[in-house]
Short mmCIF file of C-alpha atoms in Angstrom, two decimals:
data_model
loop_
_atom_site.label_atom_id
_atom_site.label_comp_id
_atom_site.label_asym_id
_atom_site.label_seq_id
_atom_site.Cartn_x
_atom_site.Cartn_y
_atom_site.Cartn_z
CA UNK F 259 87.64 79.57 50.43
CA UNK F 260 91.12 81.28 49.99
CA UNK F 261 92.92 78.21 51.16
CA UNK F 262 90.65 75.44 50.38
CA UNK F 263 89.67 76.16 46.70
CA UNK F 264 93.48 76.19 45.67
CA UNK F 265 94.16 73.43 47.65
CA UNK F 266 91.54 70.84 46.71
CA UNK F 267 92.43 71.34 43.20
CA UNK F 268 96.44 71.07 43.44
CA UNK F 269 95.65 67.73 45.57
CA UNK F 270 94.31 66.03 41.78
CA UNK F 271 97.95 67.01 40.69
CA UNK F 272 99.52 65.31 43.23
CA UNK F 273 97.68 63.30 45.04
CA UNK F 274 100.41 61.61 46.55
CA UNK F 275 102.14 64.80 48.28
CA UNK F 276 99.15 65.93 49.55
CA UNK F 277 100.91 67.78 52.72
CA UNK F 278 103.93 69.49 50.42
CA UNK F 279 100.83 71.10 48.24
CA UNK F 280 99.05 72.40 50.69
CA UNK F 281 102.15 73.44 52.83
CA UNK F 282 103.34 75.42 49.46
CA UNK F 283 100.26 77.19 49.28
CA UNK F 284 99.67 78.21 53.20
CA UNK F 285 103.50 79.65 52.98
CA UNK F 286 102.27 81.86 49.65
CA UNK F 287 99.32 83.01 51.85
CA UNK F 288 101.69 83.80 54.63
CA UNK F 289 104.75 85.34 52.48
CA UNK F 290 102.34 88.15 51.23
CA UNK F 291 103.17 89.67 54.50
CA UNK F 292 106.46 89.76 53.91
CA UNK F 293 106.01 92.02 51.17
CA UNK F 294 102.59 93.43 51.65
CA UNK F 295 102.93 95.02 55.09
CA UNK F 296 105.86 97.29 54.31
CA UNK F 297 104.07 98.42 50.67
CA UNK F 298 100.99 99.57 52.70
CA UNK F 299 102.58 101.01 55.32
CA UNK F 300 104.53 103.38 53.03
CA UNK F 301 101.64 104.21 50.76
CA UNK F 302 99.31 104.96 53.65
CA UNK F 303 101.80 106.73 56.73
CA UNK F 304 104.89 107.37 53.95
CA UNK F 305 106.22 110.27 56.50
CA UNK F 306 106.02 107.77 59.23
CA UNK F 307 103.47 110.05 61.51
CA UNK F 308 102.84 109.25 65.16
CA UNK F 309 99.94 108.04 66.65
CA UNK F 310 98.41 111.08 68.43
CA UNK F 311 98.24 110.75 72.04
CA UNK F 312 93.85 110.18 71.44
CA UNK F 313 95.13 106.91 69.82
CA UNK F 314 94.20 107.97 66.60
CA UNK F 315 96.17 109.07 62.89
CA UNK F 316 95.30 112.31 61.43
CA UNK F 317 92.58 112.77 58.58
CA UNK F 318 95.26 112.27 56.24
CA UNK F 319 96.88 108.90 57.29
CA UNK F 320 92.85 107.64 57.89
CA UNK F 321 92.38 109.12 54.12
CA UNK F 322 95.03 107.06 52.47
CA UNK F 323 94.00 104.03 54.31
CA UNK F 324 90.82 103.84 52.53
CA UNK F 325 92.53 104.18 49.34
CA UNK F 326 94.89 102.06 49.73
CA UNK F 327 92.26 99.17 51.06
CA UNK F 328 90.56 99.79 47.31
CA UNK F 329 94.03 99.09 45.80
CA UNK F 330 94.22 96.11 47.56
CA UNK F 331 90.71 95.05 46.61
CA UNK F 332 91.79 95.86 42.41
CA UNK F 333 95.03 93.79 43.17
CA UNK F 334 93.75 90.61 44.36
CA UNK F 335 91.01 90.69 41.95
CA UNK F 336 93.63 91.13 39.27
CA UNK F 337 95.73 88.15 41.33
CA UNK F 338 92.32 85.67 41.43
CA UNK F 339 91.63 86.37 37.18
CA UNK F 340 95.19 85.45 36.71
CA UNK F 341 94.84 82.34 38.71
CA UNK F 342 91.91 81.51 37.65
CA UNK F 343 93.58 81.71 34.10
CA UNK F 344 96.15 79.09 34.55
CA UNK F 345 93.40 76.60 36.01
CA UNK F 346 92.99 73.37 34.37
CA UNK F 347 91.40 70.03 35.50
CA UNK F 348 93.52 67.76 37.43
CA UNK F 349 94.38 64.35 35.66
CA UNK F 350 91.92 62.37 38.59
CA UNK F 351 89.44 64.83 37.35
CA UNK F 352 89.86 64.15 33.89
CA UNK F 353 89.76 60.58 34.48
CA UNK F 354 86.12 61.33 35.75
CA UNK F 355 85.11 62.91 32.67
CA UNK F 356 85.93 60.58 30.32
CA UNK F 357 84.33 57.69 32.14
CA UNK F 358 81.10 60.00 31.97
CA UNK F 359 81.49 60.80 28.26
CA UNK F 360 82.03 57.49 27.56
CA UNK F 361 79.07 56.68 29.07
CA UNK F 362 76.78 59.07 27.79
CA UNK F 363 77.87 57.77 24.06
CA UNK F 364 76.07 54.65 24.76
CA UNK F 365 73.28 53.72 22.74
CA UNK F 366 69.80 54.19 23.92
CA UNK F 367 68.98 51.38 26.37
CA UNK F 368 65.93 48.73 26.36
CA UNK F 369 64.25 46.96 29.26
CA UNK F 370 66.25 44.22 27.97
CA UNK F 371 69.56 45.55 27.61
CA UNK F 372 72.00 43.45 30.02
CA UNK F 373 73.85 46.78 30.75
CA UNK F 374 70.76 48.16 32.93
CA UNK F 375 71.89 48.30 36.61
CA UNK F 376 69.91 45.27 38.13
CA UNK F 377 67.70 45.51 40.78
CA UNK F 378 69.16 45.02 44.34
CA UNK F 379 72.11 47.65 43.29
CA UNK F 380 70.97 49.93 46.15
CA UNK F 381 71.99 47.01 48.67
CA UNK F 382 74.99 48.16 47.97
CA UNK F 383 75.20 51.82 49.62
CA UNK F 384 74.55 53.01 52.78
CA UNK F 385 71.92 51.86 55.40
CA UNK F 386 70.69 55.47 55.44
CA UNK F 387 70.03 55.53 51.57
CA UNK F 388 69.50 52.03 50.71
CA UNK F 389 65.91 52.75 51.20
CA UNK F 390 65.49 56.22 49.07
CA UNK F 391 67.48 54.86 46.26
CA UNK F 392 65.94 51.34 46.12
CA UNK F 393 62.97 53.25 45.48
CA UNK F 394 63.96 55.55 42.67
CA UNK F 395 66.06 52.79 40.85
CA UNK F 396 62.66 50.23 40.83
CA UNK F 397 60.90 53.22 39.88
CA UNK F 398 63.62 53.99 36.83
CA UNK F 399 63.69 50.16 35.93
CA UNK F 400 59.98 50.08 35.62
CA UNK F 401 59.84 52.94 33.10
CA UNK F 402 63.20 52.69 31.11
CA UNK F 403 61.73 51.11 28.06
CA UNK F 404 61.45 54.67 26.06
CA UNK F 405 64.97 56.24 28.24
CA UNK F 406 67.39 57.44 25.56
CA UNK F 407 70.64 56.99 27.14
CA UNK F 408 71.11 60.87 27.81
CA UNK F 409 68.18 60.42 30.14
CA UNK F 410 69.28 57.57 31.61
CA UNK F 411 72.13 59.10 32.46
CA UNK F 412 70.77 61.86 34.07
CA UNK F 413 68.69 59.96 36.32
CA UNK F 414 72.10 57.86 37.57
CA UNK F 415 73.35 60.99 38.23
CA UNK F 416 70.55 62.27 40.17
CA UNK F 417 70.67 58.89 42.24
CA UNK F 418 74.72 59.26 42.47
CA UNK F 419 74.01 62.44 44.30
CA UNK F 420 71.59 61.32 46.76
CA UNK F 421 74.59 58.92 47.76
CA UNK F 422 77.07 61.21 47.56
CA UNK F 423 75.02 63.76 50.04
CA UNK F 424 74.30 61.08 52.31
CA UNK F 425 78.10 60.13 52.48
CA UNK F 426 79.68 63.24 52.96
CA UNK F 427 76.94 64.08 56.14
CA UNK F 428 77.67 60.61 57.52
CA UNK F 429 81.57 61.85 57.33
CA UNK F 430 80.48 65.38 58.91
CA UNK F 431 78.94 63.85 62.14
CA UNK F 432 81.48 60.99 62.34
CA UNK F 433 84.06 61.29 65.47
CA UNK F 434 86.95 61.20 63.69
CA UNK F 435 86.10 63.97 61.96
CA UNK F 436 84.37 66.12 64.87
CA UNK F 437 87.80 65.26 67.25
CA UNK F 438 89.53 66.89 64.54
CA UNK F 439 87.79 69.95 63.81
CA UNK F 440 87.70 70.28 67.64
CA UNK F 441 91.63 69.69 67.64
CA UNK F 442 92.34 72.54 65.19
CA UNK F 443 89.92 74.77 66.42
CA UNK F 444 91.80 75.40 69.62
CA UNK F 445 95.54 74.98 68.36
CA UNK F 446 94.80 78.03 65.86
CA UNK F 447 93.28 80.17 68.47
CA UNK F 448 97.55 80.15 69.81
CA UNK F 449 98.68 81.68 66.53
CA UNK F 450 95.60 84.26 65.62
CA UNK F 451 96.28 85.50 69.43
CA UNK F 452 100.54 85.81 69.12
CA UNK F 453 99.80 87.27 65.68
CA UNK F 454 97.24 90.23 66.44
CA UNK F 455 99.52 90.90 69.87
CA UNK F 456 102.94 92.11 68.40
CA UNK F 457 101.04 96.05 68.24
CA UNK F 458 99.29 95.78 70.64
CA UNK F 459 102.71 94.53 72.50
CA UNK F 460 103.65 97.91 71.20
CA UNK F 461 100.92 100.28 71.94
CA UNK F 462 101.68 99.00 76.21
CA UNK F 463 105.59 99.92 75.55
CA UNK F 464 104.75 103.15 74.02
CA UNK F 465 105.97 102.18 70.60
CA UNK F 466 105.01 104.88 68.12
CA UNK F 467 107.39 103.73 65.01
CA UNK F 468 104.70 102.78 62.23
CA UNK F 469 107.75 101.65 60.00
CA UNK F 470 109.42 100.01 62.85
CA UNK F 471 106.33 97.83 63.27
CA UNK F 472 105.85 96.88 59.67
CA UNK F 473 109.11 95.35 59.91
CA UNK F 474 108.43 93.47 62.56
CA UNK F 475 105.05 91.92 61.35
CA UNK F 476 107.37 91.28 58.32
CA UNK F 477 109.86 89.29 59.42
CA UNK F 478 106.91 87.74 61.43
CA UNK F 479 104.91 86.59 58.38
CA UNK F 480 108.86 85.07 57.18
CA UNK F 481 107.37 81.82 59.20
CA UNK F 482 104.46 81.69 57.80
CA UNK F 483 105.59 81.11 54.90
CA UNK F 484 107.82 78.13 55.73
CA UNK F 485 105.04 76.51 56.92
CA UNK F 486 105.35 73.72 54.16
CA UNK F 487 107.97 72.06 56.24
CA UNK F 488 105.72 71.14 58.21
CA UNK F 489 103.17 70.13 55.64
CA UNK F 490 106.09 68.20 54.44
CA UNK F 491 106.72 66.62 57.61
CA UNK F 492 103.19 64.89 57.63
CA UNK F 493 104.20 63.31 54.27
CA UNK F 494 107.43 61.66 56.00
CA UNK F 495 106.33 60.99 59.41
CA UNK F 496 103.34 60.36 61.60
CA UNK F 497 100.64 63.50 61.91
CA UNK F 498 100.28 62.59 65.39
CA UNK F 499 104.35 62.90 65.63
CA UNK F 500 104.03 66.44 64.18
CA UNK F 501 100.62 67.55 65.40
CA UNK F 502 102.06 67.07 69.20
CA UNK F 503 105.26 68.58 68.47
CA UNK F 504 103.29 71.86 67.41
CA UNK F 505 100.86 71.74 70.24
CA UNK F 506 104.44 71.25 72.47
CA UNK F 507 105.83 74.25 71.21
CA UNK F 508 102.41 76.64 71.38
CA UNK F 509 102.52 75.60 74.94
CA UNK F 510 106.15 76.25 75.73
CA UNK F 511 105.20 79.74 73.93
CA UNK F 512 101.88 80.48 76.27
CA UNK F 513 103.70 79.74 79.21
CA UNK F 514 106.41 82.14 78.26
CA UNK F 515 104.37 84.96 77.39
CA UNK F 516 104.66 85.84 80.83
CA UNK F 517 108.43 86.29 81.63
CA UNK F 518 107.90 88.62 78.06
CA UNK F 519 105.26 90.67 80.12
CA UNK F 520 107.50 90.87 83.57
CA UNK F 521 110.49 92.52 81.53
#
């Protein structure tokens, strides 16, 4: 919801640089790091304490961390009101809205009226809904005499729903879309496993330096947040050109994680 929200709604800005958007945002996600891990680390192990040799920080250090978790809690609440703030529609959005007002100023409609959607409209939606809607709209038609045009817009709407629903499940179960929800379910799996490793890479090698590691997940988190350029890419070039060049390289990396393991 982090990602998406943010992301869905810059797309009505700029609908045309769809990949630089969401690229911009993912790198702000990822550049908190930057900053983020070194602030914590000094708030909750300032002195830099060792990890005992039970694996575990003393009541103080453990103390802190709680604290400083409800600090972090306050901040991005503070972070999502001010974001929230400088939210407004985008212009395809507003587009929407005025067709609707405009519609709802109508005048109240008649059996007569030549505006009324004519009968056969559901023929053209989907095979799945034709049937539900044909039904409702014969049903409307039949008793529209007394509809005010408020109601009559609320039962469109109602109908406009029904189609909506049934399109978006049709999209969910199409192959397209389950190939690639499959595809980017295993090439994240790569970074989620390098990312969570670099302590534990640590903890094998007897690397006690809390500080030390903050820095490192640091200048770590640096490339996540140029991860617009790739975003960008996508806008130049073909996804499929990109996609396999990032699937090349999280290969060359899994195959090298050994020769980091042998030395």
């Amino acid at each position: 919801m982090a990602y998406m929200v943010p992301i869905h709604h810059c797309w009505l800005w700029w609908p045309k640089n769809p990949g630089l958007v969401s690229g911009i945002i993912l790198g702000g996600f990822g550049f908190g790091g930057v900053i983020f891990d070194n602030v914590f680390t000094h708030i909750i192990n300032p002195t830099g304490e060792k990890v005992g040799d039970d694996g575990f920080y003393s009541d103080d250090v453990n103390d802190r961390f709680i604290m400083t978790w409800r600090a972090v809690v306050g901040m991005w609440l503070v972070i999502a009101a001010v974001g929230m703030s400088m939210t407004f529609p985008g212009p395809i959005k507003a587009e929407k809205r005025t067709a609707r007002i405009v519609t709802d100023s109508v005048e109240p409609y008649s059996s007569k009226n030549s505006e009324l959607p004519q009968k056969g409209t559901a023929a053209n939606y989907s095979t799945e809904s034709s049937k539900l809607f044909s039904e409702d709209l014969n049903d409307f038609q039949n008793n529209n005499d007394a509809l005010t045009a408020q109601e009559l817009q609320e039962d469109l709407s109602r109908l406009e729903v029904i189609r909506d629903s049934e399109s978006k499940l049709r999209m969910v179960l199409s192959q397209p879309f389950i190939v690639v929800y499959v595809m980017n379910m295993f090439s994240v799996i790569t970074g989620f496993f390098t990312v969570n490793n670099f302590k534990q890479f640590a903890i094998l090698n007897d690397i006690k330096d809390e500080s030390y590691l903050a820095w490192v997940g640091s200048a770590a988190a640096i490339f996540n947040s140029i991860r617009f350029i790739w975003s960008l890419a996508t806008d130049h070039f073909s996804y499929k050109l990109i996609y396999g060049i990032m699937l090349t390289m999280q290969i060359v990396l899994c195959f090298t994680m050994q020769l980091v393991d042998d030395q």
